[in-house]
Short mmCIF file of C-alpha atoms in Angstrom, two decimals:
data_model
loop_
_atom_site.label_atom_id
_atom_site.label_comp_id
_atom_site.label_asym_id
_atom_site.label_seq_id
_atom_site.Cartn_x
_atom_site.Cartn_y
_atom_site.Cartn_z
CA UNK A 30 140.07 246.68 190.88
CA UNK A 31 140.81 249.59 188.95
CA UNK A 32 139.27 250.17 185.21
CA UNK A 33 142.14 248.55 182.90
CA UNK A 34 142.15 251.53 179.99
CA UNK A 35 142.50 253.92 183.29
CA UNK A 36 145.61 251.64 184.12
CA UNK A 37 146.99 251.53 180.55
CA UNK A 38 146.52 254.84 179.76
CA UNK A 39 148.49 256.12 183.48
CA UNK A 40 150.95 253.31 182.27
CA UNK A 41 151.42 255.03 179.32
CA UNK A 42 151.92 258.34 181.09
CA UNK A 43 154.18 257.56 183.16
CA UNK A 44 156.60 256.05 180.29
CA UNK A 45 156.53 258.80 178.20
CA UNK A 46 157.08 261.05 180.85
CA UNK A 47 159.86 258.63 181.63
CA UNK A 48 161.28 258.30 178.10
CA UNK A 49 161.40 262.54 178.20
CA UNK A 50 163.41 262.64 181.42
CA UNK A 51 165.83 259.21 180.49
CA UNK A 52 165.89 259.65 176.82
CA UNK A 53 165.63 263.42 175.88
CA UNK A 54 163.18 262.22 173.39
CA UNK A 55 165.47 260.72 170.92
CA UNK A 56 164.00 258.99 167.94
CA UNK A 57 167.77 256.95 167.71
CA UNK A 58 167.19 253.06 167.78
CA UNK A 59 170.34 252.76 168.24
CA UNK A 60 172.25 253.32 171.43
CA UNK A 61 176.00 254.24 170.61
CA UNK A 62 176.94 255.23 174.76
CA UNK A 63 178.82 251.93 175.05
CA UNK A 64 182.39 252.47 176.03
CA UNK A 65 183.89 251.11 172.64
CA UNK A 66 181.20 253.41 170.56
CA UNK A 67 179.65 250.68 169.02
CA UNK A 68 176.41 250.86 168.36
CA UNK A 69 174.29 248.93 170.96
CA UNK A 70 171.26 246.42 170.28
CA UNK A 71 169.06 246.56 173.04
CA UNK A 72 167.01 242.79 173.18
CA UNK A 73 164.23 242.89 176.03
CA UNK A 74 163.92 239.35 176.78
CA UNK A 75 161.62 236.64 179.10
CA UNK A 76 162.76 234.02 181.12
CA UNK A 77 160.21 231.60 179.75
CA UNK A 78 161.50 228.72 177.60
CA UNK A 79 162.01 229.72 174.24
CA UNK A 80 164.15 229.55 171.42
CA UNK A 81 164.85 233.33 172.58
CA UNK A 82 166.63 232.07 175.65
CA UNK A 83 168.98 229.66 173.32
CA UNK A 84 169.97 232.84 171.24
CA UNK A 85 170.73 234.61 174.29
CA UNK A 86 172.90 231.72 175.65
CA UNK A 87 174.91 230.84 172.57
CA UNK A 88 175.74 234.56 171.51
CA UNK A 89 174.65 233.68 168.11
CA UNK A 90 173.41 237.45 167.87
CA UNK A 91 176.85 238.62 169.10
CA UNK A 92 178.82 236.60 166.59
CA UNK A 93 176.64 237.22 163.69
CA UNK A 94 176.91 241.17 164.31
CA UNK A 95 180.28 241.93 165.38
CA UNK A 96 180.05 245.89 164.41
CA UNK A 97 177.38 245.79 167.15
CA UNK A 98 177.32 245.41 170.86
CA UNK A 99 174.31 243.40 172.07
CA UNK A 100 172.48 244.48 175.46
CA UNK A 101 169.72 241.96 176.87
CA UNK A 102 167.68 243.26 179.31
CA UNK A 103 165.50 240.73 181.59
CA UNK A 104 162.02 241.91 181.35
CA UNK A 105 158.94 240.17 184.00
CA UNK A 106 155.92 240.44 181.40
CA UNK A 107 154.89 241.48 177.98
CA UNK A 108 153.24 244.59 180.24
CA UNK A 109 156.41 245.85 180.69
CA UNK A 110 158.08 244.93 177.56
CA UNK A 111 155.53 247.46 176.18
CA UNK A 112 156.36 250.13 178.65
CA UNK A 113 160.14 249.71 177.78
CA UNK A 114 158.98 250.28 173.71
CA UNK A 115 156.77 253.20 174.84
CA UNK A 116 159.74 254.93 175.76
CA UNK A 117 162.16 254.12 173.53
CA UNK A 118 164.44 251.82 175.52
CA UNK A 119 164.32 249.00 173.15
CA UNK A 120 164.53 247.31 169.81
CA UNK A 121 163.46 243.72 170.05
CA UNK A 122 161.64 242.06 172.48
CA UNK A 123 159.94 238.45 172.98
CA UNK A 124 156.88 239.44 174.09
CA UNK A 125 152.87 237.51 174.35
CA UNK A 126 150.01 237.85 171.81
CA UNK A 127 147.80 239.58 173.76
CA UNK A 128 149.80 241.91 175.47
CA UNK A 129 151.02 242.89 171.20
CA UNK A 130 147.39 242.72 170.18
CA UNK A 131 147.21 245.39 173.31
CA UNK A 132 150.11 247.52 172.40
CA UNK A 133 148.63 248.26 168.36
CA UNK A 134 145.78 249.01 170.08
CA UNK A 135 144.51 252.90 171.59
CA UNK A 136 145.75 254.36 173.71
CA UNK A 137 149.14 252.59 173.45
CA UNK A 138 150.04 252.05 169.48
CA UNK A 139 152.94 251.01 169.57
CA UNK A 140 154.63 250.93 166.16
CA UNK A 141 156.48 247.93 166.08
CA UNK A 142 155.97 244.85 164.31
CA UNK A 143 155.63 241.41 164.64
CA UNK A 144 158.86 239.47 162.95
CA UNK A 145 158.68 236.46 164.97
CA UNK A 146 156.51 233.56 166.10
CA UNK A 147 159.14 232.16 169.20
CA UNK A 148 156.34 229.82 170.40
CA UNK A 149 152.46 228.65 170.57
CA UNK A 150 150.95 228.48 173.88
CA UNK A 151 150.18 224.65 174.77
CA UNK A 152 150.75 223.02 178.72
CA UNK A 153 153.77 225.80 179.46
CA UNK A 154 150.83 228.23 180.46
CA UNK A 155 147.90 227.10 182.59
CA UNK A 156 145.78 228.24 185.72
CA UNK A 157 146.40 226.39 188.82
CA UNK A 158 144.31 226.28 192.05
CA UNK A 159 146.13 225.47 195.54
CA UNK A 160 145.86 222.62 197.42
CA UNK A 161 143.19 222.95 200.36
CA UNK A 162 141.05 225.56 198.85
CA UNK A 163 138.59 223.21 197.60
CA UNK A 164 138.49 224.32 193.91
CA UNK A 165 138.00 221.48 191.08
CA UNK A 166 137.30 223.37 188.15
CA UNK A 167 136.94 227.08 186.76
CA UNK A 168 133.71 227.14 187.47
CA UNK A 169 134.52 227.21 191.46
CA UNK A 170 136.30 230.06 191.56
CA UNK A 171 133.38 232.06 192.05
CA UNK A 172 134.59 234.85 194.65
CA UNK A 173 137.88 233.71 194.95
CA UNK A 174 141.45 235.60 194.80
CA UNK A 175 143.15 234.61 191.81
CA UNK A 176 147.06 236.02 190.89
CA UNK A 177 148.33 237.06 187.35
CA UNK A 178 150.11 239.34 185.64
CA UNK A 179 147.58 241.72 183.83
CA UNK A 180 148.30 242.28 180.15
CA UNK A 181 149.90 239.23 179.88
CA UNK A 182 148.93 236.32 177.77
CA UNK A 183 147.98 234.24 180.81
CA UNK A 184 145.64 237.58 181.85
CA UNK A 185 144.27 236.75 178.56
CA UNK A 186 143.68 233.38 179.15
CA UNK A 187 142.37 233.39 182.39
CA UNK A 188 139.71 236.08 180.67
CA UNK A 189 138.97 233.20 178.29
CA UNK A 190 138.66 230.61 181.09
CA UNK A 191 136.27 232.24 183.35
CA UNK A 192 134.23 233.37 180.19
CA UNK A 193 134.30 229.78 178.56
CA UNK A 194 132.61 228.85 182.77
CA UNK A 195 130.06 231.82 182.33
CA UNK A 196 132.13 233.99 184.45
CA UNK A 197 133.57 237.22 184.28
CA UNK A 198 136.36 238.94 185.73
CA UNK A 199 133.90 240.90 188.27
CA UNK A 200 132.88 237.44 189.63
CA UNK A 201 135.86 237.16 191.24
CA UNK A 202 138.83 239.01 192.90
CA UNK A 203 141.76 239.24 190.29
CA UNK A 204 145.30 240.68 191.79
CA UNK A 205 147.47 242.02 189.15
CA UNK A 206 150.92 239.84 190.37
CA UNK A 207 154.28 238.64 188.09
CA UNK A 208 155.25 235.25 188.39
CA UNK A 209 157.61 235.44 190.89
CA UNK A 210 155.49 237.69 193.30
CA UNK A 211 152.83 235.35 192.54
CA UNK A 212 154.61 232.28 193.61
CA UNK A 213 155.41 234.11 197.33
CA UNK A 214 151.60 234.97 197.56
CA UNK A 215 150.80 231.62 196.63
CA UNK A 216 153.13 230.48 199.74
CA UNK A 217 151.65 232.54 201.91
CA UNK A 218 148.06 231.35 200.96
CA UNK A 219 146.81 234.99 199.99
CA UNK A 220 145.60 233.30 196.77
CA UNK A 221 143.68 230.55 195.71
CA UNK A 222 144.35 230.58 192.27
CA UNK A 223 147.12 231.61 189.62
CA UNK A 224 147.54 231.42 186.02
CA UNK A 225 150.51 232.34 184.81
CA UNK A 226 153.55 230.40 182.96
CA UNK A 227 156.74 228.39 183.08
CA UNK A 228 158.90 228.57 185.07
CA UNK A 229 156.68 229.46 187.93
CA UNK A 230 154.53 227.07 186.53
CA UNK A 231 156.02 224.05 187.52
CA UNK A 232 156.52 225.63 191.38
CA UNK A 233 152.68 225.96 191.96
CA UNK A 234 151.96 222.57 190.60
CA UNK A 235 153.77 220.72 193.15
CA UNK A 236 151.38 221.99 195.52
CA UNK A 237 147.71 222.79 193.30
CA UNK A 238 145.69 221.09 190.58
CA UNK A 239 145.72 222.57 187.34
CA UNK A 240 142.46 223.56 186.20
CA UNK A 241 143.16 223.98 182.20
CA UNK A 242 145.87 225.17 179.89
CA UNK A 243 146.76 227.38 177.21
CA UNK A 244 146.93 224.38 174.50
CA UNK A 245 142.61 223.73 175.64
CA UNK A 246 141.91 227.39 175.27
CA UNK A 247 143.85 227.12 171.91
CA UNK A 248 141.52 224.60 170.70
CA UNK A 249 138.41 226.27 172.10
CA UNK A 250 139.26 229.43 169.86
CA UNK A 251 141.41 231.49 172.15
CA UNK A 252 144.94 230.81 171.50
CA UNK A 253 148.30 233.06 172.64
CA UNK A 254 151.38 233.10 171.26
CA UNK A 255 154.79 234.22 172.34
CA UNK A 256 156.31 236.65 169.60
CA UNK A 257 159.80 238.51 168.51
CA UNK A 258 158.77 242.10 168.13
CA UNK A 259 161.17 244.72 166.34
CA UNK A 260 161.02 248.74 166.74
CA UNK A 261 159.49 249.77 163.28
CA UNK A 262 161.52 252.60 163.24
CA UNK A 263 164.70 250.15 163.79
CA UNK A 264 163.44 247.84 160.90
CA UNK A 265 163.36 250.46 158.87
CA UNK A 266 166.58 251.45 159.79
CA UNK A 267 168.48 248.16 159.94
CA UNK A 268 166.71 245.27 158.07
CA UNK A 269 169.94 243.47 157.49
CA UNK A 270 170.09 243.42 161.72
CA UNK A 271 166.22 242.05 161.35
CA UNK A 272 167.57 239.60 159.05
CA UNK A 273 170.34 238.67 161.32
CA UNK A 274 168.44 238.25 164.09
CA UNK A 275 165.39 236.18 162.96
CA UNK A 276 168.47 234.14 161.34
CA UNK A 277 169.35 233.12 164.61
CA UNK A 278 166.18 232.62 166.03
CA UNK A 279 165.45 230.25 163.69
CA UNK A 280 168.34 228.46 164.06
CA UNK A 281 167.00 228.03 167.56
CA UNK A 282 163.45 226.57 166.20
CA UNK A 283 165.69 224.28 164.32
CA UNK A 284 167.95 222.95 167.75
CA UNK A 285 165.16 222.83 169.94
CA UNK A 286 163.40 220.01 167.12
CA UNK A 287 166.74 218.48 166.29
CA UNK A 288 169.26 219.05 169.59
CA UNK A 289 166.79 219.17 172.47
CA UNK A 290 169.53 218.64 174.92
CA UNK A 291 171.86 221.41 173.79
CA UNK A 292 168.70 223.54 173.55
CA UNK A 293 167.66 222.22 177.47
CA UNK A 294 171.23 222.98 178.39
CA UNK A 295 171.39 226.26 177.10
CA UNK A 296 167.72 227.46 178.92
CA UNK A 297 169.11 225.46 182.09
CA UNK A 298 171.52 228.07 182.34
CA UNK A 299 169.16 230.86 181.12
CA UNK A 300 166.56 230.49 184.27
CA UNK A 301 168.49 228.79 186.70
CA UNK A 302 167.60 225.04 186.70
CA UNK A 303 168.42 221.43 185.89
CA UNK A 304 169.01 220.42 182.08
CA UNK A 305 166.29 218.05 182.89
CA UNK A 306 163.57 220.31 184.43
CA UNK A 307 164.50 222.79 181.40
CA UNK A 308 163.73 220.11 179.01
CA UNK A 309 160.72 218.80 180.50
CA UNK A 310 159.61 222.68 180.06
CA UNK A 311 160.45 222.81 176.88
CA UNK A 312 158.26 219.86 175.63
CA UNK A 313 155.30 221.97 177.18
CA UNK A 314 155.45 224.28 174.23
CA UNK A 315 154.27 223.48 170.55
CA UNK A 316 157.36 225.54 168.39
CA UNK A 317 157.16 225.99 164.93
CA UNK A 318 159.35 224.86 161.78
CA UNK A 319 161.35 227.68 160.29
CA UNK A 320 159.73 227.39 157.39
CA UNK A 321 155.94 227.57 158.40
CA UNK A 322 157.01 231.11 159.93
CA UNK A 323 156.58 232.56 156.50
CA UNK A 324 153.18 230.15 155.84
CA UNK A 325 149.85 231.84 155.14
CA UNK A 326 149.16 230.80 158.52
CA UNK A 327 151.72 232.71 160.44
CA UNK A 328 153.53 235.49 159.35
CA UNK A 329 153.18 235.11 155.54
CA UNK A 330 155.31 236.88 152.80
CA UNK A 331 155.54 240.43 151.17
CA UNK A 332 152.29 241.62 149.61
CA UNK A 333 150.20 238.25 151.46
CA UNK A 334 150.17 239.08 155.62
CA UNK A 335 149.24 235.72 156.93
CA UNK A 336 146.89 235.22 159.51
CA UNK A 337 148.61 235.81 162.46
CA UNK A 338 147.50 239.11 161.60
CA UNK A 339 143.30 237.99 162.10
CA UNK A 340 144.21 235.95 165.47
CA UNK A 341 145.29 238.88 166.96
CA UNK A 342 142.47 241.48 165.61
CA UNK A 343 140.37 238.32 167.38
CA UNK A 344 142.61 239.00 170.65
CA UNK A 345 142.09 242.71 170.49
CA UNK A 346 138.14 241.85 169.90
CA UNK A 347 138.03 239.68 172.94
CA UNK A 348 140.11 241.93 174.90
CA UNK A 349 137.69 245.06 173.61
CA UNK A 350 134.59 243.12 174.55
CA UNK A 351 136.39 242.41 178.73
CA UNK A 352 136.68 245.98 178.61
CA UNK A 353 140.75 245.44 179.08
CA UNK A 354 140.92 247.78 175.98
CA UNK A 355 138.74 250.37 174.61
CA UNK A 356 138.20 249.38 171.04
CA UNK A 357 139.81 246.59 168.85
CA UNK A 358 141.14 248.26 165.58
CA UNK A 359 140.88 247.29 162.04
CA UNK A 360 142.61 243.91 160.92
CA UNK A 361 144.51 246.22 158.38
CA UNK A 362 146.23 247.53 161.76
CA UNK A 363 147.40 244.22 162.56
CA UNK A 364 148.13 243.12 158.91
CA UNK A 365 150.42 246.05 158.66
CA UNK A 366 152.07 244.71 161.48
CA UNK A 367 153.27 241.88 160.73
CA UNK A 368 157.42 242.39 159.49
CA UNK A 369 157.33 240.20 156.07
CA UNK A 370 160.21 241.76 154.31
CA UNK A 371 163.00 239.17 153.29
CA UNK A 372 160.51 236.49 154.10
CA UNK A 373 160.82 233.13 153.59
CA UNK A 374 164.50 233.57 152.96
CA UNK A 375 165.44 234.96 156.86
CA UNK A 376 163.93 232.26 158.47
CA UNK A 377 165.18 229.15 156.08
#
């Protein structure tokens, strides 16, 4: 495998070089090319079940900012969610805590900030070993090929995994895959293991044994999130659309608790599935209240980051100390990060 600050830094590269060629270098958050010259909000999005997913659906963005048109853009991983900010192509994005805790970090630093906690990690992320390969726990995969998508949260994870067995990622044979691709590998048998997350999830579980999840790395110290990120330079710009947005995703927290079927429904048709699978899904997450968003444990308030901030300075640490990154940087990076203005009142 290739050194991972090589890969980050040709990454990196290659999207600005990209963002030169597609973009002329603009600074603009705002994209104004639409054919009715309003200016466009461009939302990179997941297809894993979220609150994110029920915004999407319901056009709650779309009605609550009619001056603007909305453009959501399906993205594979929080890898290339960061590529897409690199270069400029985006303003929001629901993206993983360890591929953010990667993107503050050098070489990437990517100045956006945190606005959003969509979800903690619990049974909706988890590494799974195939049927037939003879692997009961972490500790057996010793030598064998194991599928994820690198700079993901479940990369992450499956770092913390094979650490918490006393292995590391050189004891094995890691293949850098996204969901989907690692679902056909899977098929095919190339792999014997894959951690990754819902919705490809439930696939390689009806044919593997799941060896631990997110929610029992969580516990053990190592937990991963799945966050709204905002362009800094677009806060700055627009904090009433900031408002407006985490207005709605909260309004999501609050259907998932309250409406789980409309919520089910409404990620059913997001990802392509039953209301009944989507639901199941969504009962694999742990989603917050609105109103512990703006708790000293999360996000916090103006003047008071919360400590969100210190779990991921921890991920950069951990990810520092795999050599995934070259050097964590100081919590202040990650406290600066975090978007507290208007807070509690956008998210109540």
């Amino acid at each position: 495998m290739s050194n991972p600050v090589s890969r980050v830094r040709r990454v990196l590269a290659v999207a600005v070089a990209g963002a030169v060629v597609a973009l002329g270098v603009t600074s603009c958050s705002v994209d104004s090319s639409a054919s009715n010259d309003k200016p466009t909000i461009r939302v990179a999005y997941q297809t894993f079940p979220s609150g994110d997913l029920v915004v999407k659906n319901s056009h709650w963005l779309e009605d609550a900012l009619p001056d603007y048109n909305v453009k959501w853009t399906k993205f594979d991983s929080g890898a290339d969610v960061n590529t897409a900010f690199v270069a400029g192509e985006v303003d929001f994005g629901a993206i993983g805590s360890s591929p953010v805790a990667r993107g503050l970090s050098a070489p990437l630093n990517i100045p956006y900030k945190v606005a959003f906690v969509l979800d903690v990690a619990g049974d909706n992320e988890a590494l799974v070993a195939r049927n037939g390969t003879g692997i009961e726990s972490v500790a057996d995969l010793r030598g064998k090929k194991i599928g994820t998508a690198f700079a993901s949260t479940a990369h992450y994870s499956l770092l913390a995994a094979l650490n918490q067995a006393g292995l590391s990622a050189s004891d094995v044979q890691l293949v850098d895959l996204q969901p989907q691709a690692s679902l056909a590998a899977w098929q095919r048998g190339d792999v014997d293991a894959v951690y990754t997350w819902l919705p490809t999830l439930d696939e390689l579980r009806k044919n593997g044994k799941t060896l631990i999840a997110s929610r029992e790395l969580a516990t053990a110290g190592k937990p991963t999130l799945d966050l709204g990120v905002v362009s800094g330079a677009f806060a700055d710009a627009h904090p009433d659309v900031v408002d407006a947005w985490r207005t709605a995703q909260a309004r999501a927290l609050t259907t998932i608790a309250n409406d789980p079927a409309a919520a089910a429904k409404a990620v059913a048709a997001e990802i392509g599935t039953t209301e009944q699978d989507a639901a199941a899904q969504l009962k694999q997450g742990v989603f917050l209240a609105p109103a512990a968003l703006s708790s000293p444990e999360w996000l916090g308030t103006e003047g008071a980051p919360g400590n969100l901030a210190n779990n991921l300075h921890s991920a950069a640490q951990f990810l520092a100390e795999q050599k995934q990154i070259g050097a964590a940087p100081d919590l202040s990076v990650f406290q600066k990060a975090l978007y507290v203005k208007g807070l509690p009142g956008a998210v109540q």
